[in-house]
mmCIF file of C-alpha atoms in Angstrom:
data_model
loop_
_atom_site.group_PDB
_atom_site.id
_atom_site.type_symbol
_atom_site.label_atom_id
_atom_site.label_comp_id
_atom_site.label_asym_id
_atom_site.label_seq_id
_atom_site.Cartn_x
_atom_site.Cartn_y
_atom_site.Cartn_z
ATOM 1 C CA UNK A 1 -8.675 21.345 21.061
ATOM 2 C CA UNK A 2 -7.124 21.311 17.730
ATOM 3 C CA UNK A 3 -4.803 18.437 18.790
ATOM 4 C CA UNK A 4 -7.967 16.067 20.128
ATOM 5 C CA UNK A 5 -9.518 16.779 16.767
ATOM 6 C CA UNK A 6 -6.459 15.800 14.782
ATOM 7 C CA UNK A 7 -6.348 12.511 16.827
ATOM 8 C CA UNK A 8 -9.752 11.704 16.510
ATOM 9 C CA UNK A 9 -9.748 12.292 12.946
ATOM 10 C CA UNK A 10 -6.650 9.917 12.554
ATOM 11 C CA UNK A 11 -8.125 7.270 14.370
ATOM 12 C CA UNK A 12 -11.559 7.107 13.055
ATOM 13 C CA UNK A 13 -12.145 9.296 9.776
ATOM 14 C CA UNK A 14 -8.909 9.069 8.036
ATOM 15 C CA UNK A 15 -8.383 5.372 9.429
ATOM 16 C CA UNK A 16 -5.055 4.024 7.909
ATOM 17 C CA UNK A 17 -6.474 0.794 6.954
ATOM 18 C CA UNK A 18 -10.176 1.557 6.016
ATOM 19 C CA UNK A 19 -9.591 4.850 4.487
ATOM 20 C CA UNK A 20 -6.355 4.317 2.702
ATOM 21 C CA UNK A 21 -5.145 0.698 2.632
ATOM 22 C CA UNK A 22 -1.888 1.449 4.149
ATOM 23 C CA UNK A 23 0.013 -1.337 6.016
ATOM 24 C CA UNK A 24 -2.335 -3.699 4.331
ATOM 25 C CA UNK A 25 0.355 -6.500 3.826
ATOM 26 C CA UNK A 26 1.185 -6.905 7.527
ATOM 27 C CA UNK A 27 -2.356 -6.259 8.343
ATOM 28 C CA UNK A 28 -3.455 -9.301 6.515
ATOM 29 C CA UNK A 29 -0.294 -11.457 7.364
ATOM 30 C CA UNK A 30 -0.189 -11.061 11.096
ATOM 31 C CA UNK A 31 -3.773 -10.917 12.029
ATOM 32 C CA UNK A 32 -4.505 -14.461 12.656
ATOM 33 C CA UNK A 33 -4.448 -14.253 16.497
ATOM 34 C CA UNK A 34 -5.250 -11.256 18.689
ATOM 35 C CA UNK A 35 -1.894 -11.499 20.718
ATOM 36 C CA UNK A 36 0.351 -11.101 17.720
ATOM 37 C CA UNK A 37 -2.012 -8.469 16.313
ATOM 38 C CA UNK A 38 -1.754 -6.715 19.775
ATOM 39 C CA UNK A 39 1.985 -6.797 19.592
ATOM 40 C CA UNK A 40 2.313 -5.477 16.043
ATOM 41 C CA UNK A 41 -0.279 -2.735 16.693
ATOM 42 C CA UNK A 42 1.554 -1.505 19.581
ATOM 43 C CA UNK A 43 4.829 -1.538 17.721
ATOM 44 C CA UNK A 44 3.213 0.615 14.999
ATOM 45 C CA UNK A 45 1.801 3.208 17.459
ATOM 46 C CA UNK A 46 5.227 3.457 19.000
ATOM 47 C CA UNK A 47 7.436 3.801 15.556
ATOM 48 C CA UNK A 48 4.915 6.033 14.176
ATOM 49 C CA UNK A 49 4.916 8.238 17.052
ATOM 50 C CA UNK A 50 8.808 8.409 16.714
ATOM 51 C CA UNK A 51 9.328 8.739 13.123
ATOM 52 C CA UNK A 52 6.734 11.319 12.054
ATOM 53 C CA UNK A 53 7.926 13.985 14.311
ATOM 54 C CA UNK A 54 11.594 13.199 13.266
ATOM 55 C CA UNK A 55 10.553 13.437 9.659
ATOM 56 C CA UNK A 56 8.623 16.741 10.402
ATOM 57 C CA UNK A 57 11.710 18.319 11.820
ATOM 58 C CA UNK A 58 13.477 16.945 8.787
ATOM 59 C CA UNK A 59 10.618 18.404 6.514
ATOM 60 C CA UNK A 60 10.663 21.975 8.054
ATOM 61 C CA UNK A 61 14.250 22.409 8.602
ATOM 62 C CA UNK A 62 15.680 20.997 5.629
ATOM 63 C CA UNK A 63 13.770 19.606 2.631
ATOM 64 C CA UNK A 64 10.808 22.361 2.198
ATOM 65 C CA UNK A 65 11.567 25.269 -0.349
ATOM 66 C CA UNK A 66 13.344 28.057 1.763
ATOM 67 C CA UNK A 67 13.759 25.608 4.820
ATOM 68 C CA UNK A 68 17.429 26.113 4.788
ATOM 69 C CA UNK A 69 17.136 29.868 5.284
ATOM 70 C CA UNK A 70 18.646 29.217 9.061
ATOM 71 C CA UNK A 71 21.826 28.374 7.458
ATOM 72 C CA UNK A 72 22.123 32.114 5.842
ATOM 73 C CA UNK A 73 20.552 34.190 3.281
ATOM 74 C CA UNK A 74 22.229 32.158 0.384
ATOM 75 C CA UNK A 75 20.120 29.313 1.101
ATOM 76 C CA UNK A 76 16.743 30.766 0.823
ATOM 77 C CA UNK A 77 16.026 29.425 -2.606
ATOM 78 C CA UNK A 78 17.191 26.015 -2.075
ATOM 79 C CA UNK A 79 14.393 23.406 -2.518
ATOM 80 C CA UNK A 80 15.187 20.057 -1.454
ATOM 81 C CA UNK A 81 11.948 18.306 -2.211
ATOM 82 C CA UNK A 82 13.145 15.836 -4.806
ATOM 83 C CA UNK A 83 14.931 14.306 -2.030
ATOM 84 C CA UNK A 84 12.097 13.874 0.512
ATOM 85 C CA UNK A 85 11.318 10.244 -0.277
ATOM 86 C CA UNK A 86 14.884 9.072 0.015
ATOM 87 C CA UNK A 87 15.327 10.880 3.276
ATOM 88 C CA UNK A 88 12.045 9.690 4.796
ATOM 89 C CA UNK A 89 12.604 6.087 3.962
ATOM 90 C CA UNK A 90 16.213 6.385 5.436
ATOM 91 C CA UNK A 91 14.950 7.961 8.442
ATOM 92 C CA UNK A 92 12.444 5.283 8.917
ATOM 93 C CA UNK A 93 14.483 2.392 8.397
ATOM 94 C CA UNK A 94 17.285 4.079 10.867
ATOM 95 C CA UNK A 95 14.753 4.808 13.337
ATOM 96 C CA UNK A 96 13.346 1.213 13.366
ATOM 97 C CA UNK A 97 16.756 -0.013 13.907
ATOM 98 C CA UNK A 98 17.739 2.441 16.558
ATOM 99 C CA UNK A 99 14.297 1.983 18.329
ATOM 100 C CA UNK A 100 15.006 -1.896 18.184
ATOM 101 C CA UNK A 101 18.567 -1.445 19.793
ATOM 102 C CA UNK A 102 17.207 0.843 22.399
ATOM 103 C CA UNK A 103 14.175 -1.421 23.547
ATOM 104 C CA UNK A 104 16.547 -4.419 23.434
ATOM 105 C CA UNK A 105 18.952 -2.638 25.676
ATOM 106 C CA UNK A 106 16.310 -0.997 28.105
ATOM 107 C CA UNK A 107 13.357 -3.329 28.467
ATOM 108 C CA UNK A 108 14.207 -6.904 27.369
ATOM 109 C CA UNK A 109 10.365 -7.774 28.389
ATOM 110 C CA UNK A 110 9.191 -5.433 25.689
ATOM 111 C CA UNK A 111 11.578 -6.602 23.389
ATOM 112 C CA UNK A 112 10.721 -10.071 23.349
ATOM 113 C CA UNK A 113 7.157 -9.351 22.917
ATOM 114 C CA UNK A 114 7.541 -6.759 20.092
ATOM 115 C CA UNK A 115 10.955 -8.313 18.825
ATOM 116 C CA UNK A 116 10.222 -10.086 15.554
ATOM 117 C CA UNK A 117 7.674 -7.283 14.572
ATOM 118 C CA UNK A 118 9.958 -4.434 14.793
ATOM 119 C CA UNK A 119 12.182 -5.230 11.717
ATOM 120 C CA UNK A 120 8.990 -5.902 9.612
ATOM 121 C CA UNK A 121 7.822 -2.255 10.399
ATOM 122 C CA UNK A 122 10.331 -0.639 8.402
ATOM 123 C CA UNK A 123 8.499 -1.679 5.074
ATOM 124 C CA UNK A 124 5.233 -1.197 6.655
ATOM 125 C CA UNK A 125 3.461 1.054 4.358
ATOM 126 C CA UNK A 126 1.527 3.021 7.091
ATOM 127 C CA UNK A 127 4.877 4.516 8.616
ATOM 128 C CA UNK A 128 5.905 5.957 5.279
ATOM 129 C CA UNK A 129 2.302 6.880 4.690
ATOM 130 C CA UNK A 130 2.332 8.676 7.841
ATOM 131 C CA UNK A 131 5.402 10.762 6.795
ATOM 132 C CA UNK A 132 3.892 11.529 3.269
ATOM 133 C CA UNK A 133 0.435 12.466 4.701
ATOM 134 C CA UNK A 134 2.149 14.748 7.403
ATOM 135 C CA UNK A 135 4.193 16.479 4.535
ATOM 136 C CA UNK A 136 1.126 16.649 2.143
ATOM 137 C CA UNK A 137 -1.269 17.846 5.128
ATOM 138 C CA UNK A 138 1.369 20.650 6.196
ATOM 139 C CA UNK A 139 0.739 20.613 9.932
ATOM 140 C CA UNK A 140 1.939 23.856 11.281
ATOM 141 C CA UNK A 141 3.435 22.588 14.543
ATOM 142 C CA UNK A 142 5.400 19.511 15.492
ATOM 143 C CA UNK A 143 2.803 18.735 18.330
ATOM 144 C CA UNK A 144 0.185 18.551 15.804
ATOM 145 C CA UNK A 145 2.200 16.263 13.530
ATOM 146 C CA UNK A 146 2.667 14.010 16.475
ATOM 147 C CA UNK A 147 -0.867 14.081 17.403
ATOM 148 C CA UNK A 148 -1.691 13.045 13.955
ATOM 149 C CA UNK A 149 1.015 10.328 14.233
ATOM 150 C CA UNK A 150 -0.609 8.883 17.450
ATOM 151 C CA UNK A 151 -3.948 9.074 16.063
ATOM 152 C CA UNK A 152 -3.159 7.025 12.878
ATOM 153 C CA UNK A 153 -1.111 4.555 14.957
ATOM 154 C CA UNK A 154 -4.092 4.058 17.368
ATOM 155 C CA UNK A 155 -6.394 3.461 14.240
ATOM 156 C CA UNK A 156 -4.127 1.106 12.745
ATOM 157 C CA UNK A 157 -3.931 -0.799 16.129
ATOM 158 C CA UNK A 158 -7.679 -0.771 16.510
ATOM 159 C CA UNK A 159 -8.416 -2.135 13.021
ATOM 160 C CA UNK A 160 -5.730 -5.009 13.416
ATOM 161 C CA UNK A 161 -7.090 -6.141 16.776
ATOM 162 C CA UNK A 162 -10.477 -6.155 15.484
ATOM 163 C CA UNK A 163 -9.822 -7.988 12.446
ATOM 164 C CA UNK A 164 -7.520 -10.408 14.365
ATOM 165 C CA UNK A 165 -10.659 -11.099 16.849
ATOM 166 C CA UNK A 166 -12.962 -11.732 13.960
ATOM 167 C CA UNK A 167 -10.465 -13.919 12.452
ATOM 168 C CA UNK A 168 -10.263 -16.170 15.556
ATOM 169 C CA UNK A 169 -14.069 -16.570 15.850
ATOM 170 C CA UNK A 170 -14.659 -17.165 11.986
ATOM 171 C CA UNK A 171 -12.660 -20.507 12.248
ATOM 172 C CA UNK A 172 -16.007 -21.888 13.768
ATOM 173 C CA UNK A 173 -17.973 -20.969 10.877
ATOM 174 C CA UNK A 174 -18.873 -22.593 7.603
ATOM 175 C CA UNK A 175 -17.064 -20.192 5.021
ATOM 176 C CA UNK A 176 -16.897 -21.741 1.230
ATOM 177 C CA UNK A 177 -13.689 -23.333 1.001
ATOM 178 C CA UNK A 178 -12.212 -21.128 -1.836
ATOM 179 C CA UNK A 179 -13.031 -18.097 0.382
ATOM 180 C CA UNK A 180 -11.426 -19.323 3.284
ATOM 181 C CA UNK A 181 -8.276 -17.343 4.704
ATOM 182 C CA UNK A 182 -7.581 -14.633 2.384
ATOM 183 C CA UNK A 183 -10.723 -14.036 0.618
ATOM 184 C CA UNK A 184 -12.993 -13.840 3.503
ATOM 185 C CA UNK A 185 -10.590 -11.407 5.188
ATOM 186 C CA UNK A 186 -10.731 -9.213 2.413
ATOM 187 C CA UNK A 187 -14.277 -8.944 2.323
ATOM 188 C CA UNK A 188 -14.744 -8.659 5.956
ATOM 189 C CA UNK A 189 -12.326 -5.744 6.035
ATOM 190 C CA UNK A 190 -14.349 -4.158 3.116
ATOM 191 C CA UNK A 191 -17.496 -4.499 5.402
ATOM 192 C CA UNK A 192 -15.790 -3.042 8.175
ATOM 193 C CA UNK A 193 -14.565 -0.247 6.102
ATOM 194 C CA UNK A 194 -18.037 0.595 5.085
ATOM 195 C CA UNK A 195 -18.937 0.678 8.824
ATOM 196 C CA UNK A 196 -16.210 2.989 9.479
ATOM 197 C CA UNK A 197 -17.362 5.294 6.745
ATOM 198 C CA UNK A 198 -20.268 6.381 9.127
ATOM 199 C CA UNK A 199 -17.582 8.608 10.403
ATOM 200 C CA UNK A 200 -17.090 10.359 7.306
ATOM 201 C CA UNK A 201 -17.978 14.102 7.036
ATOM 202 C CA UNK A 202 -18.090 14.366 10.895
ATOM 203 C CA UNK A 203 -16.650 17.928 11.831
ATOM 204 C CA UNK A 204 -15.600 17.947 15.295
ATOM 205 C CA UNK B 1 24.953 -27.540 -19.383
ATOM 206 C CA UNK B 2 23.794 -24.277 -20.636
ATOM 207 C CA UNK B 3 20.367 -23.203 -20.410
ATOM 208 C CA UNK B 4 18.822 -21.652 -23.474
ATOM 209 C CA UNK B 5 18.091 -18.103 -23.240
ATOM 210 C CA UNK B 6 14.411 -18.375 -23.089
ATOM 211 C CA UNK B 7 13.738 -21.941 -21.703
ATOM 212 C CA UNK B 8 10.581 -23.451 -20.129
ATOM 213 C CA UNK B 9 11.804 -22.558 -16.674
ATOM 214 C CA UNK B 10 12.070 -18.828 -18.010
ATOM 215 C CA UNK B 11 8.631 -18.861 -19.269
ATOM 216 C CA UNK B 12 7.464 -20.072 -15.844
ATOM 217 C CA UNK B 13 8.867 -16.962 -14.164
ATOM 218 C CA UNK B 14 6.751 -14.944 -16.264
ATOM 219 C CA UNK B 15 3.656 -17.069 -16.113
ATOM 220 C CA UNK B 16 3.380 -18.207 -12.723
ATOM 221 C CA UNK B 17 2.887 -14.843 -11.120
ATOM 222 C CA UNK B 18 0.009 -13.914 -13.483
ATOM 223 C CA UNK B 19 -1.826 -16.971 -12.345
ATOM 224 C CA UNK B 20 -0.988 -19.541 -9.509
ATOM 225 C CA UNK B 21 1.524 -17.314 -7.942
ATOM 226 C CA UNK B 22 -0.042 -13.915 -8.165
ATOM 227 C CA UNK B 23 1.523 -11.404 -5.855
ATOM 228 C CA UNK B 24 -1.839 -10.073 -4.688
ATOM 229 C CA UNK B 25 -4.257 -12.801 -4.617
ATOM 230 C CA UNK B 26 -1.778 -15.801 -3.489
ATOM 231 C CA UNK B 27 1.363 -14.021 -1.919
ATOM 232 C CA UNK B 28 -0.466 -11.401 -0.200
ATOM 233 C CA UNK B 29 2.363 -8.653 -1.304
ATOM 234 C CA UNK B 30 1.780 -5.153 -2.430
ATOM 235 C CA UNK B 31 -1.866 -4.576 -1.469
ATOM 236 C CA UNK B 32 -0.838 -1.299 0.402
ATOM 237 C CA UNK B 33 -0.581 0.835 -2.673
ATOM 238 C CA UNK B 34 -2.676 -1.099 -4.858
ATOM 239 C CA UNK B 35 -6.337 -0.585 -3.703
ATOM 240 C CA UNK B 36 -6.780 3.035 -2.891
ATOM 241 C CA UNK B 37 -6.024 4.090 -6.821
ATOM 242 C CA UNK B 38 -8.398 1.798 -8.460
ATOM 243 C CA UNK B 39 -11.230 4.133 -8.786
ATOM 244 C CA UNK B 40 -10.374 5.020 -12.190
ATOM 245 C CA UNK B 41 -8.863 2.774 -15.064
ATOM 246 C CA UNK B 42 -6.143 5.791 -16.012
ATOM 247 C CA UNK B 43 -4.863 5.686 -12.645
ATOM 248 C CA UNK B 44 -4.304 1.929 -12.317
ATOM 249 C CA UNK B 45 -2.350 2.062 -15.564
ATOM 250 C CA UNK B 46 -0.380 4.750 -14.691
ATOM 251 C CA UNK B 47 0.357 3.067 -11.299
ATOM 252 C CA UNK B 48 1.064 -0.110 -13.064
ATOM 253 C CA UNK B 49 3.639 1.218 -15.531
ATOM 254 C CA UNK B 50 5.351 3.136 -12.588
ATOM 255 C CA UNK B 51 5.601 -0.285 -10.599
ATOM 256 C CA UNK B 52 6.691 -2.196 -13.826
ATOM 257 C CA UNK B 53 9.687 0.286 -14.248
ATOM 258 C CA UNK B 54 10.496 0.434 -10.735
ATOM 259 C CA UNK B 55 10.597 -3.374 -10.323
ATOM 260 C CA UNK B 56 12.242 -4.229 -13.239
ATOM 261 C CA UNK B 57 15.173 -1.696 -12.617
ATOM 262 C CA UNK B 58 15.289 -2.161 -8.941
ATOM 263 C CA UNK B 59 15.623 -6.215 -9.621
ATOM 264 C CA UNK B 60 18.165 -5.775 -12.104
ATOM 265 C CA UNK B 61 20.315 -3.330 -10.263
ATOM 266 C CA UNK B 62 20.181 -5.542 -6.825
ATOM 267 C CA UNK B 63 20.939 -8.547 -9.078
ATOM 268 C CA UNK B 64 23.891 -7.165 -10.421
ATOM 269 C CA UNK B 65 25.030 -5.832 -6.889
ATOM 270 C CA UNK B 66 23.951 -9.065 -5.038
ATOM 271 C CA UNK B 67 27.436 -10.411 -4.449
ATOM 272 C CA UNK B 68 28.740 -7.081 -3.152
ATOM 273 C CA UNK B 69 25.882 -6.068 -0.838
ATOM 274 C CA UNK B 70 26.905 -7.129 2.975
ATOM 275 C CA UNK B 71 24.209 -9.149 4.366
ATOM 276 C CA UNK B 72 23.385 -7.014 7.505
ATOM 277 C CA UNK B 73 22.625 -4.084 5.642
ATOM 278 C CA UNK B 74 20.896 -5.485 2.538
ATOM 279 C CA UNK B 75 17.470 -4.323 3.588
ATOM 280 C CA UNK B 76 18.720 -0.590 3.569
ATOM 281 C CA UNK B 77 20.669 -0.852 0.393
ATOM 282 C CA UNK B 78 17.408 -2.380 -1.221
ATOM 283 C CA UNK B 79 15.411 0.416 0.077
ATOM 284 C CA UNK B 80 17.675 3.141 -0.939
ATOM 285 C CA UNK B 81 18.011 1.655 -4.523
ATOM 286 C CA UNK B 82 14.065 1.373 -4.658
ATOM 287 C CA UNK B 83 13.739 5.017 -3.108
ATOM 288 C CA UNK B 84 15.994 6.597 -5.844
ATOM 289 C CA UNK B 85 14.107 4.892 -8.504
ATOM 290 C CA UNK B 86 10.615 5.905 -7.079
ATOM 291 C CA UNK B 87 11.973 9.461 -6.655
ATOM 292 C CA UNK B 88 12.923 9.430 -10.407
ATOM 293 C CA UNK B 89 9.391 8.104 -11.303
ATOM 294 C CA UNK B 90 7.704 10.898 -9.130
ATOM 295 C CA UNK B 91 9.544 13.645 -10.619
ATOM 296 C CA UNK B 92 9.010 12.318 -14.387
ATOM 297 C CA UNK B 93 5.159 11.930 -13.386
ATOM 298 C CA UNK B 94 5.113 15.763 -11.840
ATOM 299 C CA UNK B 95 6.693 16.985 -15.133
ATOM 300 C CA UNK B 96 4.863 15.123 -17.802
ATOM 301 C CA UNK B 97 1.567 14.032 -16.236
ATOM 302 C CA UNK B 98 0.572 16.539 -13.503
ATOM 303 C CA UNK B 99 -2.922 15.275 -13.368
ATOM 304 C CA UNK B 100 -2.303 11.839 -12.651
ATOM 305 C CA UNK B 101 0.391 12.809 -10.068
ATOM 306 C CA UNK B 102 -1.958 14.770 -8.221
ATOM 307 C CA UNK B 103 -4.665 12.048 -8.023
ATOM 308 C CA UNK B 104 -2.044 9.575 -7.093
ATOM 309 C CA UNK B 105 -0.323 12.055 -4.463
ATOM 310 C CA UNK B 106 1.249 9.889 -1.717
ATOM 311 C CA UNK B 107 0.697 6.473 -3.433
ATOM 312 C CA UNK B 108 3.441 6.903 -5.719
ATOM 313 C CA UNK B 109 6.038 7.678 -3.017
ATOM 314 C CA UNK B 110 4.379 4.565 -1.178
ATOM 315 C CA UNK B 111 5.741 2.196 -4.137
ATOM 316 C CA UNK B 112 8.884 1.988 -2.136
ATOM 317 C CA UNK B 113 7.243 0.110 0.598
ATOM 318 C CA UNK B 114 5.368 -2.006 -1.857
ATOM 319 C CA UNK B 115 5.826 -5.266 -0.508
ATOM 320 C CA UNK B 116 5.841 -6.895 -4.097
ATOM 321 C CA UNK B 117 9.097 -5.098 -4.689
ATOM 322 C CA UNK B 118 10.968 -5.669 -1.541
ATOM 323 C CA UNK B 119 9.550 -9.217 -1.349
ATOM 324 C CA UNK B 120 10.898 -10.152 -4.776
ATOM 325 C CA UNK B 121 14.010 -8.448 -4.288
ATOM 326 C CA UNK B 122 14.669 -10.212 -0.855
ATOM 327 C CA UNK B 123 13.325 -13.624 -2.307
ATOM 328 C CA UNK B 124 14.434 -13.562 -5.709
ATOM 329 C CA UNK B 125 17.145 -10.930 -6.981
ATOM 330 C CA UNK B 126 19.349 -11.449 -4.064
ATOM 331 C CA UNK B 127 19.989 -15.086 -5.253
ATOM 332 C CA UNK B 128 19.553 -14.992 -8.993
ATOM 333 C CA UNK B 129 21.251 -13.834 -12.199
ATOM 334 C CA UNK B 130 20.159 -10.602 -13.859
ATOM 335 C CA UNK B 131 18.219 -12.232 -16.850
ATOM 336 C CA UNK B 132 16.083 -14.478 -14.388
ATOM 337 C CA UNK B 133 15.523 -11.435 -12.164
ATOM 338 C CA UNK B 134 14.322 -9.462 -15.038
ATOM 339 C CA UNK B 135 11.704 -12.103 -15.974
ATOM 340 C CA UNK B 136 10.693 -12.626 -12.480
ATOM 341 C CA UNK B 137 10.225 -8.832 -11.920
ATOM 342 C CA UNK B 138 8.313 -8.587 -15.163
ATOM 343 C CA UNK B 139 6.121 -11.328 -14.425
ATOM 344 C CA UNK B 140 5.305 -10.271 -10.875
ATOM 345 C CA UNK B 141 4.674 -6.718 -12.142
ATOM 346 C CA UNK B 142 2.319 -7.601 -14.790
ATOM 347 C CA UNK B 143 0.637 -9.931 -12.234
ATOM 348 C CA UNK B 144 0.289 -7.114 -9.776
ATOM 349 C CA UNK B 145 -0.947 -5.019 -12.781
ATOM 350 C CA UNK B 146 -3.556 -7.335 -14.123
ATOM 351 C CA UNK B 147 -5.461 -7.215 -10.771
ATOM 352 C CA UNK B 148 -5.082 -3.467 -10.388
ATOM 353 C CA UNK B 149 -6.714 -2.922 -13.860
ATOM 354 C CA UNK B 150 -9.467 -5.615 -13.303
ATOM 355 C CA UNK B 151 -10.446 -4.015 -10.201
ATOM 356 C CA UNK B 152 -10.379 -0.376 -11.699
ATOM 357 C CA UNK B 153 -12.325 -1.732 -14.707
ATOM 358 C CA UNK B 154 -15.205 -2.965 -12.582
ATOM 359 C CA UNK B 155 -15.195 -0.004 -10.088
ATOM 360 C CA UNK B 156 -14.932 2.654 -12.766
ATOM 361 C CA UNK B 157 -17.351 1.041 -15.227
ATOM 362 C CA UNK B 158 -20.144 0.402 -12.308
ATOM 363 C CA UNK B 159 -19.305 3.244 -9.977
ATOM 364 C CA UNK B 160 -19.202 6.202 -12.792
ATOM 365 C CA UNK B 161 -20.131 4.542 -16.145
ATOM 366 C CA UNK B 162 -17.010 5.298 -17.719
ATOM 367 C CA UNK B 163 -13.666 3.864 -18.685
ATOM 368 C CA UNK B 164 -10.612 6.009 -19.081
ATOM 369 C CA UNK B 165 -12.805 8.923 -18.591
ATOM 370 C CA UNK B 166 -14.957 8.146 -21.510
ATOM 371 C CA UNK B 167 -18.694 7.461 -20.968
ATOM 372 C CA UNK B 168 -19.494 3.907 -21.704
ATOM 373 C CA UNK B 169 -22.857 3.577 -20.121
ATOM 374 C CA UNK B 170 -25.313 5.341 -22.816
ATOM 375 C CA UNK B 171 -26.402 8.711 -21.271
ATOM 376 C CA UNK B 172 -29.916 8.021 -22.328
ATOM 377 C CA UNK B 173 -30.024 5.172 -19.745
ATOM 378 C CA UNK B 174 -29.947 7.639 -17.093
ATOM 379 C CA UNK B 175 -33.126 9.337 -18.454
ATOM 380 C CA UNK B 176 -35.633 10.724 -16.039
ATOM 381 C CA UNK B 177 -39.180 10.871 -15.687
ATOM 382 C CA UNK B 178 -41.572 13.041 -13.891
ATOM 383 C CA UNK B 179 -43.994 11.285 -11.889
ATOM 384 C CA UNK B 180 -46.640 13.045 -9.558
ATOM 385 C CA UNK B 181 -44.439 16.218 -9.673
ATOM 386 C CA UNK B 182 -41.078 14.359 -8.825
ATOM 387 C CA UNK B 183 -38.374 13.553 -11.085
ATOM 388 C CA UNK B 184 -37.494 10.010 -10.777
ATOM 389 C CA UNK B 185 -34.747 7.507 -12.765
ATOM 390 C CA UNK B 186 -36.302 4.549 -13.764
ATOM 391 C CA UNK B 187 -33.474 2.778 -15.736
ATOM 392 C CA UNK B 188 -30.110 2.908 -14.643
ATOM 393 C CA UNK B 189 -28.160 4.382 -11.645
ATOM 394 C CA UNK B 190 -24.566 4.598 -10.960
ATOM 395 C CA UNK B 191 -23.303 2.464 -7.978
ATOM 396 C CA UNK B 192 -21.663 4.889 -5.677
ATOM 397 C CA UNK B 193 -20.726 2.258 -3.494
ATOM 398 C CA UNK B 194 -18.199 1.242 -5.856
ATOM 399 C CA UNK B 195 -16.330 4.524 -5.791
ATOM 400 C CA UNK B 196 -16.085 4.235 -2.033
ATOM 401 C CA UNK B 197 -12.504 2.607 -0.751
ATOM 402 C CA UNK B 198 -14.010 -0.536 1.022
ATOM 403 C CA UNK B 199 -15.317 -1.912 -2.520
ATOM 404 C CA UNK B 200 -11.835 -2.290 -3.579
ATOM 405 C CA UNK B 201 -11.397 -4.913 -1.232
ATOM 406 C CA UNK B 202 -14.661 -6.711 -1.840
ATOM 407 C CA UNK B 203 -13.730 -6.876 -5.528
ATOM 408 C CA UNK B 204 -10.413 -8.315 -4.724
ATOM 409 C CA UNK B 205 -12.130 -10.717 -2.275
ATOM 410 C CA UNK B 206 -14.439 -11.821 -5.385
ATOM 411 C CA UNK B 207 -11.491 -12.269 -7.584
ATOM 412 C CA UNK B 208 -9.773 -14.492 -4.976
ATOM 413 C CA UNK B 209 -12.858 -16.675 -4.681
ATOM 414 C CA UNK B 210 -13.086 -17.110 -8.547
ATOM 415 C CA UNK B 211 -9.494 -18.092 -8.553
ATOM 416 C CA UNK B 212 -9.310 -20.207 -5.879
ATOM 417 C CA UNK B 213 -12.765 -22.103 -6.758
ATOM 418 C CA UNK B 214 -11.081 -22.749 -10.230
ATOM 419 C CA UNK B 215 -7.846 -24.053 -8.796
ATOM 420 C CA UNK B 216 -8.426 -26.302 -5.575
ATOM 421 C CA UNK B 217 -5.008 -26.597 -4.765
ATOM 422 C CA UNK B 218 -4.897 -22.914 -3.757
ATOM 423 C CA UNK B 219 -7.498 -23.295 -1.001
ATOM 424 C CA UNK B 220 -6.304 -22.499 2.546
ATOM 425 C CA UNK B 221 -7.259 -24.717 5.339
ATOM 426 C CA UNK B 222 -7.491 -22.619 8.540
#
């Protein structure tokens, strides 16, 4: 049951957008229509689901204090935590490149629908944020970490599709000119965040 | 023709990002790490300083290296330069400001993927000389910083009645009175909504509103 809890927590309670503002740049820039938002959202779920487990292995087998024990007794005092930021971002950008190449090779249809968004994702804060939260919250198994990653991805997906749908509709309303575009999107996101806060404190 | 060291053009590199080319309100860059840490003014200041340092150093390094970076791997090179600088900042904060480091937690790390830094490296430092890149980085970091500080100012003042941790709203304003055996406050309440994450977005939205109603050219048409 723990896995389901972690997943639900990632989707609703610790939502990447509404609780931590991660991935806001692409969230605001790519949410003009539902179809593109859909593509980017799926790509984020996908990349999070791959990079977080990889970073988890890296964290537990190499970076954590004492994690290098498997190399022999001499390495028990080694603490490579200083390197974690550099390693994580290297893994993220390498994985994004790799995923892009694999998809291009094996599923051209998926590639053409996600294609332009994949390179963008390397600098999406939600991906690195996923890795850093994984490190901070210390999940006990790799499956828990994956469940957290997928949950956060789905939460991000929900948020971007919802705002894209609202932005499509809001074109027909009479927004004050200075607020049009960016301004009203910020305010709507804020209101959605307040709505999402009703999930706070829920213990499942 | 040789340009002077601090010409009009150079000044514009600094002043534009503070106003009409502001990274947060106009270019929509760097919102990710900006908003979550604005509940307290002190955090916003630490974050601003960190971003100024990382951005200026990264811009200058990339600008120096710009002719020797192969085009295909430039993103990874940029990320690695920024990541090393951020790791440095992270360690310095942990050593000298452990409190701030605790509060900012993952958001210092997220400076790496702060779109302002990557955006300016890609758009400016890759194609300009060191001095120009320095000015551009400085201007954009300050443009980012003043929004951060403004939002934090509003949120801390109205959310907890303090600034930089000092009480600003007089404590006597919170005085309570007993009416029919129930204690009630009549004068002033902290607006607890301000401390919650969504208010950061709404405050930025209002800043955008004010800025764009002052300058009609910035209004979007869709």
